Amino acid sequence: LWAPHLQAPYPTNTWWIDIVLEKGLNPVVSTPYSLQFHSNGVRVGLPRKYVEPSGLFVSQWFSEGITLGTKGVTRHQVAAYDPMSVTVVYLDQNQPRLTFPVVRGSPYVTGQFANANPSLWFAHCHLVEVNGAATPTTVTGTAFSLQLNTTQRWMVFTSRSASFKWSASEFTALDGQHLTVRLAALPWDAPVAPAEKVLKRNAGCVPTGASLNTDVTEDALQGQVVWTATCAPLILAMPHWQDLLSRRSYTYTELTYDVLMGNLTGVVASVWAWTEPLPPLWWHSTHTIPDDKAALLVAQIERDLKFVGYAPEPYAFGKQVCRFARLALIAEELKQPELARRARRFVEEAFAPWLGAGGGGDAILYDTTWGGTPPKMGLVEKDNDFGAGYYNDHHFHFGYWLYAAAVLAKGNQEWAQQYKDHFLALARDIANPSPADPHF
């Protein structure tokens, strides 16, 4: 599922990794849409956020809706990617027929059709109206309003005037070759008119990717996202982006989507630039432990410093060893060097089987095909190790390991030098700062 010109190492810790795993049929979330790349095109859904009556749980699940694609294509592959996008190409034999530049945060799903005729097919729903008319017929134009029986409305925009024939199950172009089609859902439970106006006004500007530039100092991060687009694109900003992008400097729109991660708002700009203050990094708490609580904490550390056995797989093991590392730092803060030393010894002894010859029963390996560090048993069966063999949640698994190793290294420089490369490999697997790294 990788285009031949893309060579390893591959990006194994990216939001769209499921496109290239197995047959590539698992959904990915581009925000706000969930996408499934099938044999004939991409199936698009706008997940609806559900809040439990108790207010304790908020959930969202994949929502199948519309497939945008074409007949006659035989396979698809990832042809390009960058920090904010992935490009999926559909081929007939070896000839590209349809390209999807999937840009994270775009309120449009864009299909670029070359020598292929666009179609929309409807799954678990059907089309009841087009442009307000309920009688199936042929419609012509550059913007179309599609009403589904699910009460949801979608907009279709085209790069030039095109004619479509529609029925309850299909919306197909009659002259759609060399046509760009953009599909957009109107938000759930929100006023339709303002959203429709924003989507119409910005449909002609097509983003295909972005570059990300950062400069980090001790106390701040300066960042810049430069969108690759025909003009200033409409991109949805998550709540934390809205805190960083001043409304005095950026064009905010009335388009909003309420999703699991919060309220997304459409922003029109060619470049997103921001400065984010960074908190100071300390080994210990910035708040002094009250004197009347110190003895209680020391007694609890004494009780917790006991061998309880370790999980044989990297995720649960990581949490266990991280617990002892945390105890070491608390003991240091309480000025209990002997307790800190004992806690670090637990960490060192726990890591020893993984770092020894063979790496234990579930050794962390280097994948020469993709460029990453999967666990051995995860490669045997995809459901082992919580999917870590398929690069699922490595930032969780190895984040615990890296925290524990850092705490041990703080008190044992000899150990740190001996095993530095092991743990740097894990860091490069989950958070590689260099796109030029030949191994990750």
Coordinates of C-alpha atoms in Angstrom, one line a residue:
L1 CA 0.0 0.0 0.0
W2 CA 3.1 2.3 -0.2
A3 CA 3.8 3.8 -3.6
P4 CA 7.1 2.4 -5.0
H5 CA 8.9 5.7 -4.8
L6 CA 8.4 5.9 -1.1
Q7 CA 11.1 4.0 0.7
A8 CA 11.7 3.1 4.3
P9 CA 11.9 4.3 7.0
Y10 CA 8.2 4.9 7.0
P11 CA 6.2 7.2 9.5
T12 CA 5.1 4.6 12.0
N13 CA 3.6 6.9 14.5
T14 CA 1.2 8.9 12.4
W15 CA -2.6 9.5 12.6
W16 CA -3.2 7.8 9.2
I17 CA -1.1 4.6 9.8
D18 CA -4.2 2.4 9.3
I19 CA -4.3 3.2 5.6
V20 CA -1.2 1.1 5.1
L21 CA -1.9 -1.7 7.6
E22 CA -3.3 -5.0 6.3
K23 CA -5.7 -4.1 3.5
G24 CA -6.0 -0.5 4.6
L25 CA -9.7 -0.8 5.5
N26 CA -9.5 0.4 9.1
P27 CA -11.0 3.9 9.6
V28 CA -8.8 6.9 10.1
V29 CA -9.9 10.3 11.5
S30 CA -8.9 13.4 9.5
T31 CA -10.9 15.7 11.8
P32 CA -13.8 16.2 11.5
Y33 CA -14.4 13.2 9.2
S34 CA -13.8 9.5 9.6
L35 CA -12.5 7.9 6.4
Q36 CA -12.3 4.3 5.1
F37 CA -10.4 3.7 1.9
H38 CA -12.2 0.9 0.0
S39 CA -11.5 -0.6 -3.4
N40 CA -13.6 2.0 -5.3
G41 CA -13.0 5.2 -3.2
V42 CA -13.2 6.7 0.2
R43 CA -16.2 6.1 2.5
V44 CA -16.8 9.3 4.5
G45 CA -18.7 9.8 7.7
L46 CA -19.1 12.8 10.1
P47 CA -19.1 11.2 13.5
R48 CA -21.6 12.5 16.0
K49 CA -20.6 13.3 19.5
Y50 CA -22.7 11.6 22.2
V51 CA -22.7 12.7 25.8
E52 CA -23.9 10.2 28.4
P53 CA -26.9 11.6 30.4
S54 CA -24.7 11.4 33.5
G55 CA -22.2 13.7 31.8
L56 CA -19.4 11.3 32.8
F57 CA -18.7 9.8 29.4
V58 CA -18.4 11.4 26.0
S59 CA -18.1 9.1 23.0
Q60 CA -17.9 9.2 19.2
W61 CA -17.8 6.3 16.8
F62 CA -17.2 5.8 13.1
S63 CA -20.2 6.8 11.1
E64 CA -20.5 5.4 7.6
G65 CA -22.2 7.7 5.1
I66 CA -21.1 8.5 1.6
T67 CA -18.5 6.9 -0.7
L68 CA -16.7 9.3 -3.1
G69 CA -15.0 7.3 -5.8
T70 CA -15.2 5.9 -9.3
K71 CA -15.6 2.6 -11.1
G72 CA -12.8 0.7 -12.7
V73 CA -10.0 1.4 -10.2
T74 CA -8.2 -1.7 -9.0
R75 CA -6.1 -0.6 -6.0
H76 CA -4.9 2.3 -4.0
Q77 CA -1.7 3.4 -2.3
V78 CA -0.2 6.2 -0.2
A79 CA 1.7 8.4 -2.6
A80 CA 2.9 11.3 -0.4
Y81 CA 2.7 12.6 3.1
D82 CA 3.8 15.4 5.4
P83 CA 3.1 16.4 9.0
M84 CA -0.4 17.6 8.2
S85 CA -1.6 15.4 5.3
V86 CA -1.5 12.1 3.4
T87 CA -2.2 11.6 -0.3
V88 CA -3.9 8.5 -1.5
V89 CA -4.0 7.5 -5.2
Y90 CA -6.3 5.1 -6.8
L91 CA -5.0 3.2 -9.9
D92 CA -6.3 1.3 -12.8
Q93 CA -3.5 -1.2 -13.5
N94 CA -0.6 1.2 -13.0
Q95 CA -2.3 4.4 -14.2
P96 CA -3.5 6.9 -11.5
R97 CA -7.2 7.7 -11.9
L98 CA -8.2 9.3 -8.7
T99 CA -6.2 11.3 -6.0
F100 CA -7.3 12.2 -2.5
P101 CA -5.2 14.8 -0.8
V102 CA -6.3 14.3 2.8
V103 CA -5.5 17.3 4.9
R104 CA -6.1 17.1 8.6
G105 CA -8.6 19.7 9.7
S106 CA -10.1 20.3 6.2
P107 CA -13.9 20.5 6.3
Y108 CA -13.9 19.1 2.7
V109 CA -13.0 15.6 1.4
T110 CA -11.4 16.3 -2.0
G111 CA -11.2 13.9 -4.9
Q112 CA -9.2 14.8 -8.0
F113 CA -10.4 12.7 -10.9
A114 CA -8.2 12.1 -14.0
N115 CA -9.7 9.9 -16.7
A116 CA -12.3 8.7 -14.3
N117 CA -15.9 9.6 -13.7
P118 CA -16.9 10.7 -10.1
S119 CA -19.7 9.0 -8.2
L120 CA -21.2 9.2 -4.8
W121 CA -22.7 6.0 -3.3
F122 CA -24.7 5.9 -0.1
A123 CA -24.3 3.4 2.7
H124 CA -26.9 2.8 5.4
C125 CA -28.7 5.9 4.2
H126 CA -30.2 7.2 1.0
L127 CA -30.5 10.4 -0.9
V128 CA -33.9 12.1 -0.7
E129 CA -33.4 15.6 -2.2
V130 CA -30.9 17.4 -4.4
N131 CA -31.0 21.2 -4.3
G132 CA -34.4 21.0 -2.6
A133 CA -36.0 18.8 -5.3
A134 CA -37.2 15.3 -4.3
T135 CA -37.7 14.0 -7.9
P136 CA -34.6 12.3 -9.3
T137 CA -33.3 14.0 -12.4
T138 CA -30.2 15.5 -13.9
V139 CA -28.7 18.5 -12.2
T140 CA -26.0 20.9 -13.5
G141 CA -23.8 23.4 -11.7
T142 CA -20.8 23.8 -9.4
A143 CA -22.5 23.5 -6.1
F144 CA -25.1 20.9 -5.0
S145 CA -27.0 20.4 -1.7
L146 CA -27.7 16.7 -0.9
Q147 CA -30.3 15.8 1.8
L148 CA -30.1 12.4 3.3
N149 CA -32.9 10.4 5.0
T150 CA -30.8 10.6 8.2
T151 CA -31.6 14.4 8.4
Q152 CA -28.0 15.1 7.5
R153 CA -27.1 17.5 4.7
W154 CA -24.0 17.4 2.6
M155 CA -22.6 19.8 0.0
V156 CA -20.8 18.8 -3.3
F157 CA -18.6 21.3 -5.0
T158 CA -16.9 20.9 -8.4
S159 CA -14.0 22.7 -10.1
R160 CA -16.1 23.5 -13.2
S161 CA -19.7 23.2 -14.2
A162 CA -20.7 19.5 -14.3
S163 CA -23.9 17.5 -14.7
F164 CA -24.9 14.7 -12.3
K165 CA -27.7 12.1 -12.5
W166 CA -29.0 11.0 -9.2
S167 CA -31.2 8.3 -7.5
A168 CA -31.7 7.3 -3.9
S169 CA -28.5 5.3 -3.9
E170 CA -26.2 7.2 -6.3
F171 CA -25.1 10.6 -7.5
T172 CA -22.9 10.2 -10.6
A173 CA -21.3 12.7 -13.0
L174 CA -22.2 12.5 -16.7
D175 CA -19.1 14.4 -17.8
G176 CA -16.8 14.3 -14.8
Q177 CA -13.4 13.5 -16.2
H178 CA -10.6 15.8 -15.1
L179 CA -12.8 17.2 -12.4
T180 CA -12.1 18.1 -8.8
V181 CA -15.0 17.2 -6.5
R182 CA -15.1 18.4 -2.9
L183 CA -17.6 16.8 -0.4
A184 CA -18.5 18.6 2.8
A185 CA -21.0 17.8 5.6
L186 CA -23.0 20.5 7.3
P187 CA -22.5 20.3 11.0
W188 CA -24.9 18.3 13.2
D189 CA -27.3 20.4 15.4
A190 CA -26.0 23.7 14.1
P191 CA -27.5 26.5 12.0
V192 CA -27.3 25.5 8.3
A193 CA -27.2 28.8 6.5
P194 CA -24.0 30.3 8.0
A195 CA -22.1 27.0 7.6
E196 CA -23.3 26.6 4.0
K197 CA -22.3 30.1 3.2
V198 CA -18.7 29.6 4.5
L199 CA -18.3 26.3 2.7
K200 CA -19.5 27.8 -0.6
R201 CA -17.2 30.8 -0.3
N202 CA -14.1 28.7 0.3
A203 CA -14.7 25.6 -1.8
G204 CA -12.4 26.8 -4.6
C205 CA -9.3 26.9 -2.5
V206 CA -7.8 23.3 -2.3
P207 CA -5.1 22.5 0.2
T208 CA -2.9 19.5 -0.6
G209 CA -0.5 19.5 2.3
A210 CA 1.6 21.6 4.6
S211 CA 5.1 22.1 5.9
L212 CA 5.7 22.5 9.7
N213 CA 8.6 24.6 11.0
T214 CA 9.5 24.9 14.6
D215 CA 12.1 26.7 16.7
V216 CA 12.4 25.7 20.4
T217 CA 14.2 27.7 23.1
E218 CA 14.3 27.1 26.8
D219 CA 11.0 28.9 27.5
A220 CA 9.1 29.1 24.2
L221 CA 8.2 27.3 21.0
Q222 CA 7.8 29.3 17.8
G223 CA 5.9 27.3 15.2
Q224 CA 4.6 27.8 11.6
V225 CA 2.3 25.7 9.5
V226 CA 2.6 26.8 5.8
W227 CA -0.3 25.3 3.9
T228 CA 0.3 24.1 0.4
A229 CA -2.8 25.4 -1.4
T230 CA -4.1 27.3 -4.4
C231 CA -4.9 30.2 -2.0
A232 CA -5.6 30.7 1.7
P233 CA -7.5 27.5 2.7
L234 CA -10.3 27.0 5.1
I235 CA -9.0 24.7 7.9
L236 CA -10.7 23.8 11.2
A237 CA -8.8 24.9 14.3
M238 CA -9.0 22.8 17.5
P239 CA -9.6 24.6 20.8
H240 CA -5.9 24.7 21.7
W241 CA -5.1 26.2 18.2
Q242 CA -7.8 28.9 18.8
D243 CA -5.9 29.9 22.0
L244 CA -2.7 30.4 19.9
L245 CA -4.1 32.0 16.8
S246 CA -5.3 35.5 17.7
R247 CA -8.7 36.5 16.3
R248 CA -7.2 39.9 15.6
S249 CA -4.7 38.4 13.2
Y250 CA -6.7 35.5 11.6
T251 CA -9.9 35.3 9.8
Y252 CA -12.3 33.2 11.8
T253 CA -15.5 32.0 10.2
E254 CA -19.0 30.9 11.4
L255 CA -18.3 27.3 10.5
T256 CA -18.1 25.1 13.6
Y257 CA -18.2 21.4 14.3
D258 CA -18.7 20.0 17.8
V259 CA -16.5 16.8 18.0
L260 CA -14.9 14.7 20.6
M261 CA -11.9 17.0 20.9
G262 CA -14.1 20.1 21.4
N263 CA -15.5 22.8 19.2
L264 CA -13.7 23.2 15.9
T265 CA -13.8 26.6 14.1
G266 CA -12.9 27.3 10.5
V267 CA -9.9 29.6 10.0
V268 CA -8.9 31.1 6.6
A269 CA -5.2 31.7 6.3
S270 CA -2.2 30.6 4.2
V271 CA 0.1 30.4 7.2
W272 CA -0.5 29.6 10.9
A273 CA 2.2 31.1 13.0
W274 CA 2.3 31.1 16.8
T275 CA 4.5 31.3 19.9
E276 CA 3.7 29.0 22.8
P277 CA 5.3 29.5 26.2
L278 CA 6.8 26.3 27.5
P279 CA 6.6 25.5 31.2
P280 CA 9.8 24.9 33.1
L281 CA 10.9 21.2 33.3
W282 CA 11.9 20.0 36.7
W283 CA 12.5 16.6 38.2
H284 CA 10.5 17.5 41.3
S285 CA 7.3 19.3 42.1
T286 CA 7.3 23.1 41.9
H287 CA 5.3 23.0 45.2
T288 CA 7.0 22.2 48.5
I289 CA 5.7 19.1 50.3
P290 CA 4.1 20.2 53.6
D291 CA 6.2 19.2 56.6
D292 CA 3.2 17.5 58.2
K293 CA 2.8 15.1 55.2
A294 CA 6.5 14.1 54.8
A295 CA 6.5 11.3 57.3
L296 CA 3.3 9.8 55.8
L297 CA 4.8 9.8 52.4
V298 CA 8.1 8.3 53.5
A299 CA 6.1 5.5 55.2
Q300 CA 4.1 4.9 52.1
I301 CA 7.2 4.7 49.9
E302 CA 8.6 2.1 52.3
R303 CA 5.5 0.0 51.8
D304 CA 5.5 0.4 48.0
L305 CA 9.2 -0.6 47.5
K306 CA 8.6 -4.3 47.2
F307 CA 9.0 -6.7 44.3
V308 CA 5.6 -7.7 42.9
G309 CA 6.7 -9.3 39.6
Y310 CA 6.6 -7.7 36.2
A311 CA 4.4 -8.1 33.2
P312 CA 5.9 -10.0 30.2
E313 CA 4.8 -7.4 27.7
P314 CA 6.1 -3.9 27.2
Y315 CA 2.9 -1.8 27.9
A316 CA 2.0 -3.1 31.4
F317 CA 5.7 -3.5 32.2
G318 CA 6.3 0.1 31.3
K319 CA 3.6 1.3 33.8
Q320 CA 5.1 -0.9 36.5
V321 CA 8.7 0.3 36.1
C322 CA 7.5 3.9 35.8
R323 CA 5.9 3.5 39.2
F324 CA 9.2 2.7 40.8
A325 CA 10.9 5.6 39.0
R326 CA 8.3 8.0 40.3
L327 CA 8.9 6.7 43.9
A328 CA 12.6 7.5 43.4
L329 CA 11.9 11.1 42.6
I330 CA 9.5 11.5 45.5
A331 CA 12.1 10.0 47.8
E332 CA 14.7 12.5 46.5
E333 CA 12.3 15.4 47.1
L334 CA 11.8 14.1 50.6
K335 CA 15.6 14.0 51.1
Q336 CA 15.6 10.2 51.5
P337 CA 18.6 9.2 49.4
E338 CA 18.5 5.6 50.6
L339 CA 14.9 5.1 49.5
A340 CA 15.7 6.8 46.2
R341 CA 18.6 4.4 45.7
R342 CA 16.4 1.4 46.4
A343 CA 13.7 2.6 44.0
R344 CA 16.3 3.0 41.3
R345 CA 17.6 -0.5 41.9
F346 CA 14.1 -1.8 41.3
V347 CA 14.1 0.1 38.0
E348 CA 17.6 -1.2 37.0
E349 CA 16.7 -4.8 37.9
A350 CA 13.4 -4.6 36.0
F351 CA 15.1 -3.4 32.8
A352 CA 17.9 -5.9 33.0
P353 CA 16.2 -8.9 31.2
W354 CA 15.0 -6.6 28.4
L355 CA 18.5 -5.1 27.9
G356 CA 20.4 -8.4 28.1
A357 CA 21.3 -10.9 25.4
G358 CA 18.2 -11.7 23.4
G359 CA 16.0 -9.1 25.1
G360 CA 13.8 -11.6 26.9
G361 CA 10.7 -13.4 25.6
D362 CA 9.1 -10.3 24.1
A363 CA 12.3 -8.5 23.0
I364 CA 12.1 -5.1 21.5
L365 CA 13.3 -5.5 17.9
Y366 CA 14.4 -3.2 15.1
D367 CA 12.2 -3.5 12.0
T368 CA 14.4 -3.2 9.0
T369 CA 11.3 -3.1 6.6
W370 CA 9.5 -0.1 8.0
G371 CA 12.1 1.4 10.4
G372 CA 10.8 1.2 14.0
T373 CA 10.9 -0.8 17.2
P374 CA 8.1 -3.3 17.6
P375 CA 8.0 -6.0 20.3
K376 CA 8.7 -9.6 19.2
M377 CA 5.3 -11.1 20.2
G378 CA 3.5 -8.2 18.5
L379 CA 5.0 -9.3 15.2
V380 CA 3.8 -12.9 15.8
E381 CA 0.1 -11.9 16.3
K382 CA -1.3 -8.4 15.6
D383 CA -3.5 -8.4 18.8
N384 CA -0.5 -9.2 21.1
D385 CA 1.1 -6.3 23.0
F386 CA -2.0 -4.2 22.4
G387 CA -1.2 -4.0 18.7
A388 CA 2.4 -2.7 19.2
G389 CA 3.6 -5.0 16.5
Y390 CA 1.4 -3.0 14.2
Y391 CA 2.8 0.2 15.7
N392 CA -0.2 1.0 17.8
D393 CA 0.3 3.3 20.8
H394 CA 4.1 3.2 20.8
H395 CA 4.1 6.6 22.4
F396 CA 2.2 5.1 25.4
H397 CA 4.3 2.0 25.6
F398 CA 7.7 3.6 25.3
G399 CA 6.8 6.8 27.0
Y400 CA 6.8 4.9 30.3
W401 CA 10.1 3.3 29.4
L402 CA 11.8 6.6 28.6
Y403 CA 10.5 8.2 31.8
A404 CA 11.8 5.4 33.9
A405 CA 15.1 5.3 32.1
A406 CA 15.6 9.0 32.5
V407 CA 15.1 8.8 36.3
L408 CA 17.5 5.9 36.5
A409 CA 20.1 7.7 34.4
K410 CA 19.8 10.8 36.7
G411 CA 21.2 8.7 39.5
N412 CA 23.4 6.3 37.6
Q413 CA 25.5 7.9 34.8
E414 CA 27.4 4.7 34.2
W415 CA 24.2 2.8 33.4
A416 CA 23.0 5.7 31.2
Q417 CA 26.1 5.6 29.0
Q418 CA 25.9 1.8 28.7
Y419 CA 22.3 1.8 27.5
K420 CA 21.9 5.3 25.9
D421 CA 21.5 3.9 22.4
H422 CA 18.8 1.5 23.4
F423 CA 16.6 4.2 24.8
L424 CA 17.4 6.8 22.1
A425 CA 16.1 4.2 19.6
L426 CA 12.8 4.2 21.4
A427 CA 12.7 8.0 21.4
R428 CA 13.4 8.0 17.7
D429 CA 10.6 5.5 17.1
I430 CA 8.0 7.7 18.8
A431 CA 9.3 11.3 18.5
N432 CA 12.0 11.5 15.9
P433 CA 13.1 15.2 15.5
S434 CA 14.9 14.5 12.2
P435 CA 13.1 13.7 9.0
A436 CA 16.6 12.9 7.5
D437 CA 17.2 10.0 10.0
P438 CA 17.9 6.9 7.8
H439 CA 16.7 4.4 10.4
F440 CA 13.5 5.9 11.8

